[in-house]
Short mmCIF file of C-alpha atoms and ligand atoms in Angstrom, two decimals:
data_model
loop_
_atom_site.label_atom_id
_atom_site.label_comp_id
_atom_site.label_asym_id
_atom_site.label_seq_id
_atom_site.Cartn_x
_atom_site.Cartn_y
_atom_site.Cartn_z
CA UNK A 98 106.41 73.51 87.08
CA UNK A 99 107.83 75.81 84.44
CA UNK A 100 104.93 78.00 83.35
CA UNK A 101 105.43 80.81 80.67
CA UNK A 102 104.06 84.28 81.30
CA UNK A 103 101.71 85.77 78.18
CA UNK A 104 102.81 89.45 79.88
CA UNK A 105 104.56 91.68 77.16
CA UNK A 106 107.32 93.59 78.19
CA UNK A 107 106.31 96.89 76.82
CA UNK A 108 102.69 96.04 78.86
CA UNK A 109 104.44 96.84 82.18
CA UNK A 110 103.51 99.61 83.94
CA UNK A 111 106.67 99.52 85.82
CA UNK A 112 110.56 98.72 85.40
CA UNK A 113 113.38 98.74 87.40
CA UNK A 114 116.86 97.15 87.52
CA UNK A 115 118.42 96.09 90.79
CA UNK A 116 122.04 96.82 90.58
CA UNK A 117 124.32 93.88 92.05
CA UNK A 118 124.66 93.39 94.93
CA UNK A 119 122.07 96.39 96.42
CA UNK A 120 118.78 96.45 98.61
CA UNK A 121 115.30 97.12 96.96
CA UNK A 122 112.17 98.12 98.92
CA UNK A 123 108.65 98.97 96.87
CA UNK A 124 105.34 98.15 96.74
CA UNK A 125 102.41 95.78 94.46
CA UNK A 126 98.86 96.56 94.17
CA UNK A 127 96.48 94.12 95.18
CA UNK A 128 95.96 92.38 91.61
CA UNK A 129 98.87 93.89 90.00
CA UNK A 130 101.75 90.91 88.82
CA UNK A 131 105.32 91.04 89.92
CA UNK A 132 108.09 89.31 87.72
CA UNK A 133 111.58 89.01 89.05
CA UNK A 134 113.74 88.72 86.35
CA UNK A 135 117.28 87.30 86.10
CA UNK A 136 118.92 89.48 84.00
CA UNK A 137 122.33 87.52 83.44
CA UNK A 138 121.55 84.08 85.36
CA UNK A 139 122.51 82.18 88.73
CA UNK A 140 121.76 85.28 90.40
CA UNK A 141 120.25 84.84 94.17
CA UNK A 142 117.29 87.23 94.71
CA UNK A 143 116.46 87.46 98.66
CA UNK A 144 113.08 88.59 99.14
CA UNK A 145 110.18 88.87 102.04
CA UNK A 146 106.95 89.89 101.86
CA UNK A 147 104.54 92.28 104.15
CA UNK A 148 101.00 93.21 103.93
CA UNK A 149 101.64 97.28 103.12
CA UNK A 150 98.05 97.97 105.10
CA UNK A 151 99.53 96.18 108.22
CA UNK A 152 103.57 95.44 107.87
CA UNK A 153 103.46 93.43 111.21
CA UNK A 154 101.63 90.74 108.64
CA UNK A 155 104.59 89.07 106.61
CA UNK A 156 105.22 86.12 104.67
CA UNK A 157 105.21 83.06 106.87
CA UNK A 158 107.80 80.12 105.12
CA UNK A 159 106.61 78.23 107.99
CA UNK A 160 102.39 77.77 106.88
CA UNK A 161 103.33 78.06 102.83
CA UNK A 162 105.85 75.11 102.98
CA UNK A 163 103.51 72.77 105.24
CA UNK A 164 100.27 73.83 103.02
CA UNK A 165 102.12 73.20 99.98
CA UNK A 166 104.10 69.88 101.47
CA UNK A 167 106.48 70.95 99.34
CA UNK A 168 109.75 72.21 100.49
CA UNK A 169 110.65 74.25 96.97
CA UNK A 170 108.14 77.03 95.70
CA UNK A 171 107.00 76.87 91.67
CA UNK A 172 103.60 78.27 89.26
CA UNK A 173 100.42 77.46 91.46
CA UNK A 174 102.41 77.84 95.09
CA UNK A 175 100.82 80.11 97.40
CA UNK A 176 102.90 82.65 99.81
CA UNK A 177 101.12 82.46 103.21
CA UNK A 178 101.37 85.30 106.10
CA UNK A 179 101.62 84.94 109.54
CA UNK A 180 98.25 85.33 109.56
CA UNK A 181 96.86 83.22 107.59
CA UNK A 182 96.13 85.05 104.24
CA UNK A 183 97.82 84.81 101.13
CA UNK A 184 99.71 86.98 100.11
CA UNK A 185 100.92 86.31 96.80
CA UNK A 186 100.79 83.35 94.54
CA UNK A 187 103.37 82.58 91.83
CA UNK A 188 101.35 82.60 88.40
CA UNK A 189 104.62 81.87 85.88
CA UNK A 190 107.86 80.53 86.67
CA UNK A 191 110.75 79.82 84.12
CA UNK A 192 113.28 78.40 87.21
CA UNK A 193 111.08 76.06 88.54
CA UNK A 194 113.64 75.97 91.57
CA UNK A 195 113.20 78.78 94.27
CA UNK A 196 114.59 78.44 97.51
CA UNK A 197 112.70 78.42 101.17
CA UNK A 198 115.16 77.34 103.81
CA UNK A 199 118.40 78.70 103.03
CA UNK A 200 117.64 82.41 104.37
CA UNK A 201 120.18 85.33 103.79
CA UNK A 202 123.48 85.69 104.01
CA UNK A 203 124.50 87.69 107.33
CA UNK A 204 127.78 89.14 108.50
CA UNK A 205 127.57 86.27 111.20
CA UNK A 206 126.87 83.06 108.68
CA UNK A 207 129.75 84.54 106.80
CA UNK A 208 132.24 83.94 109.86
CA UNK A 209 130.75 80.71 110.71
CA UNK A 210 130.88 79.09 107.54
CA UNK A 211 133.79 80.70 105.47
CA UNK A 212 136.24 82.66 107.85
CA UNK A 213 136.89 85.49 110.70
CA UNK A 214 138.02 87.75 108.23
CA UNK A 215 134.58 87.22 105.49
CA UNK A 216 132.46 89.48 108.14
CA UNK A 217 132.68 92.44 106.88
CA UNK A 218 131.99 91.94 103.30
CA UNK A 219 128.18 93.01 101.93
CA UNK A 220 125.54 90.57 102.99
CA UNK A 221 121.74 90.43 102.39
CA UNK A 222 120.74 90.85 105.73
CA UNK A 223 122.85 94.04 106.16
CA UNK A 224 120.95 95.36 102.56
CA UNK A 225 117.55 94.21 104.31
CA UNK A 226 118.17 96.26 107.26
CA UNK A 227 119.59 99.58 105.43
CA UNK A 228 116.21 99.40 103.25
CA UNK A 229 114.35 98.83 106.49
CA UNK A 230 115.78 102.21 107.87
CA UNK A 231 115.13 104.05 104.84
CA UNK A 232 111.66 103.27 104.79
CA UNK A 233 110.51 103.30 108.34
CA UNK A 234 107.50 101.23 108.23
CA UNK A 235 109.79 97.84 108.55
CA UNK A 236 111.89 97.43 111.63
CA UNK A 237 114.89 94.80 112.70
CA UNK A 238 112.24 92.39 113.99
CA UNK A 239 110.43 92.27 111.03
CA UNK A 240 112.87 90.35 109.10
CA UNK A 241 112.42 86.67 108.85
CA UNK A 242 113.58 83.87 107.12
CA UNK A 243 113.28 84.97 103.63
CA UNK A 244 112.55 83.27 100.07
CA UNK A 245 116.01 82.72 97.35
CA UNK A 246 114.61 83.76 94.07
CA UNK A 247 116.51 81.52 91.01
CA UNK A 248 118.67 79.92 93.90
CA UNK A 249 119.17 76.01 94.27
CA UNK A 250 119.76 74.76 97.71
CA UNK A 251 119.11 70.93 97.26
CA UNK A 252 117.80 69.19 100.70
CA UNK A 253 119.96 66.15 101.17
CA UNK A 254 119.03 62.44 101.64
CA UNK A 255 120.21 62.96 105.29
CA UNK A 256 118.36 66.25 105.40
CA UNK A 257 121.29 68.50 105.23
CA UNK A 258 121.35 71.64 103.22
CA UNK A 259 124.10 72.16 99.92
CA UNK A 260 124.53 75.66 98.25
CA UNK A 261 124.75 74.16 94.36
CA UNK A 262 125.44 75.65 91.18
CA UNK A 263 122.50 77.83 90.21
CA UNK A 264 120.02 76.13 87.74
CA UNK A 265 118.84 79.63 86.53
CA UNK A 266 120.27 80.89 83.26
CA UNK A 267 119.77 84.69 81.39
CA UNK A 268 116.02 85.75 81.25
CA UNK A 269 114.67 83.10 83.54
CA UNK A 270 111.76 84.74 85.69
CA UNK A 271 109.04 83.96 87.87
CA UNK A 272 105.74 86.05 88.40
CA UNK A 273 103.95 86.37 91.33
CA UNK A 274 100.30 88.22 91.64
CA UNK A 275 99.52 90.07 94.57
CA UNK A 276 96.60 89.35 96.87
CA UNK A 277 96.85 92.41 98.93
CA UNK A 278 99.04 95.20 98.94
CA UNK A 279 102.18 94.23 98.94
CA UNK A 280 105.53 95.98 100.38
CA UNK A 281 108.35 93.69 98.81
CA UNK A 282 112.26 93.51 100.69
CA UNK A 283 114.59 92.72 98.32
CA UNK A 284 118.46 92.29 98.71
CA UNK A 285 120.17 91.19 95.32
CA UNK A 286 122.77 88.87 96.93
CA UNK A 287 125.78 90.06 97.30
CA UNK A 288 127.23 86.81 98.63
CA UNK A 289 130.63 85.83 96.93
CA UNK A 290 131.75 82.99 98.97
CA UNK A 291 129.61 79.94 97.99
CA UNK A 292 128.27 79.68 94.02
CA UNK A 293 124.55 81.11 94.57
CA UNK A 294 125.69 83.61 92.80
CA UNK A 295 127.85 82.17 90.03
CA UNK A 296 130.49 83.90 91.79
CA UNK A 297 129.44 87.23 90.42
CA UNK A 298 126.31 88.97 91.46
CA UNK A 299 124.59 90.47 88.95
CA UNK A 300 121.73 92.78 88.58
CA UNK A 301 118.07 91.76 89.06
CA UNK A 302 114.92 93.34 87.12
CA UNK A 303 111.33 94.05 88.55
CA UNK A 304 108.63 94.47 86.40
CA UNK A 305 105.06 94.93 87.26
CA UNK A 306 101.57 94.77 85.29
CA UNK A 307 98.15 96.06 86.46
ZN1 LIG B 435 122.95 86.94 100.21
#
C-alpha cells in the first residue's frame, strides 16, 4: 500500500548517499526511522537486518513472509528475526513492490544464469561480505537471504521467479522504524546482467529521523 511519509528532509538527523554499485554497513536506534531512497529509479537495494545488541539475531524472510501471508513486503509489514522479535516495520512506502525471494546476486548465480565469463564482475554478495570484514561484528554465516529494496521479481502462475522491469521511478522511498537497535547490510546492486537495475546502477540515499 503506497503510504506517504510526513518526515521533512531537512528533519533528518542523518544523510548519506550510497554510491552505485558499493556496500553500506551502519546502524538505527531503537525508535529512530530509516528511509531508503531511490535517488534516480529502478535501482535494486539489497539489504539484511541484525539486532546490533546481539548480531547472531537477524532478519528471518522465512517467519515475516508466513506472518504476513504475503509474499511482497509494503506500509504496515513487519520484519521478523530469527527469534521471533520484530525488528523493523515499514511505516511509508512509495514502491509498494519490495522483493523477498530473489536474494543477491553472487559471483556463482552470475555463472549459472548468464555465463562462465560474468563471475568476476561486482556482485552484492561479494559487497556484503567486504562490509562484513570491515566491521567485524558480522561474519560469512551471518548472511542470509536478503530483502530487494524498489526491485520487482513477480512470482509466476507456475510459481517460478522473473527479474522484470523495475516499477520504482526517481524519489520513490520506503521507511522503516526500528524496534531495536538495528545494524543494517546494504549492497547497492551492482548487477548489470538482468534489468533490476535498469541496466545502470545508480546511487541509493539513507536518511534517518529520531
Ligand atoms: Zn545484486
Amino acid at each position: 500500500m503506497s503510504v506517504v511519509s510526513e518526515k521533512q528532509v531537512s528533519h533528518a538527523a542523518f544523510r548519506h548517499v550510497i554510491p552505485a554499485g558499493e556496500p553500506y554497513l551502519f546502524e538505527v536506534k531503537k525508535g529512530q526511522t530509516l528511509r531508503l531512497l531511490d535517488l534516480e529509479g529502478n535501482q535494486a537495494v539489497d539489504t539484511l537486518f541484525y539486532n546490533a545488541d546481539n548480531p547472531r539475531e537477524r532478519y528471518d524472510p522465512q517467519r515475516t513472509l508466513r506472518r504476513q501471508n504475503n509474499a511482497y513486503l509494503t506500509t504496515g509489514s513487519v520484519l521478523w528475526s530469527n527469534m521471533g522479535n520484530p525488528l523493523l516495520t515499514l511505516v511509508a512506502d512509495t514502491c509498494s513492490r519490495h522483493d523477498t525471494l530473489g536474494g543477491a546476486c553472487a559471483q556463482e548465480s552470475n555463472t549459472v544464469r548468464y555465463a562462465l565469463d560474468k563471475r568476476h564482475m561486482h556482485s552484492c554478495r561479494d559487497n556484503f561480505l567486504c562490509a562484513c570484514l570491515h566491521d567485524g561484528r558480522l561474519q560469512k554465516r551471518d548472511i542470509g537471504a536478503n530483502i530487494n529494496f524498489f526491485m520487482n521479481v513477480p512470482v509466476t502462475a507456475q510459481g517460478g521467479l522473473t527479474f522484470e522491469e523495475g516499477i520504482s521511478a526517481p524519489g520513490k522511498y520506503v521507511e522503516l522504524r526500528a524496534e531495536c537497535n538495528v545494524i543494517v547490510l546494504i549492497s547497492n546492486c551492482p548487477q548489470l546482467n538482468n534489468p533490476c537495475n535498469g541496466w545502470n546502477p545508480t546511487p541509493a540515499e539513507v536518511l534517518i529521523w529520531n
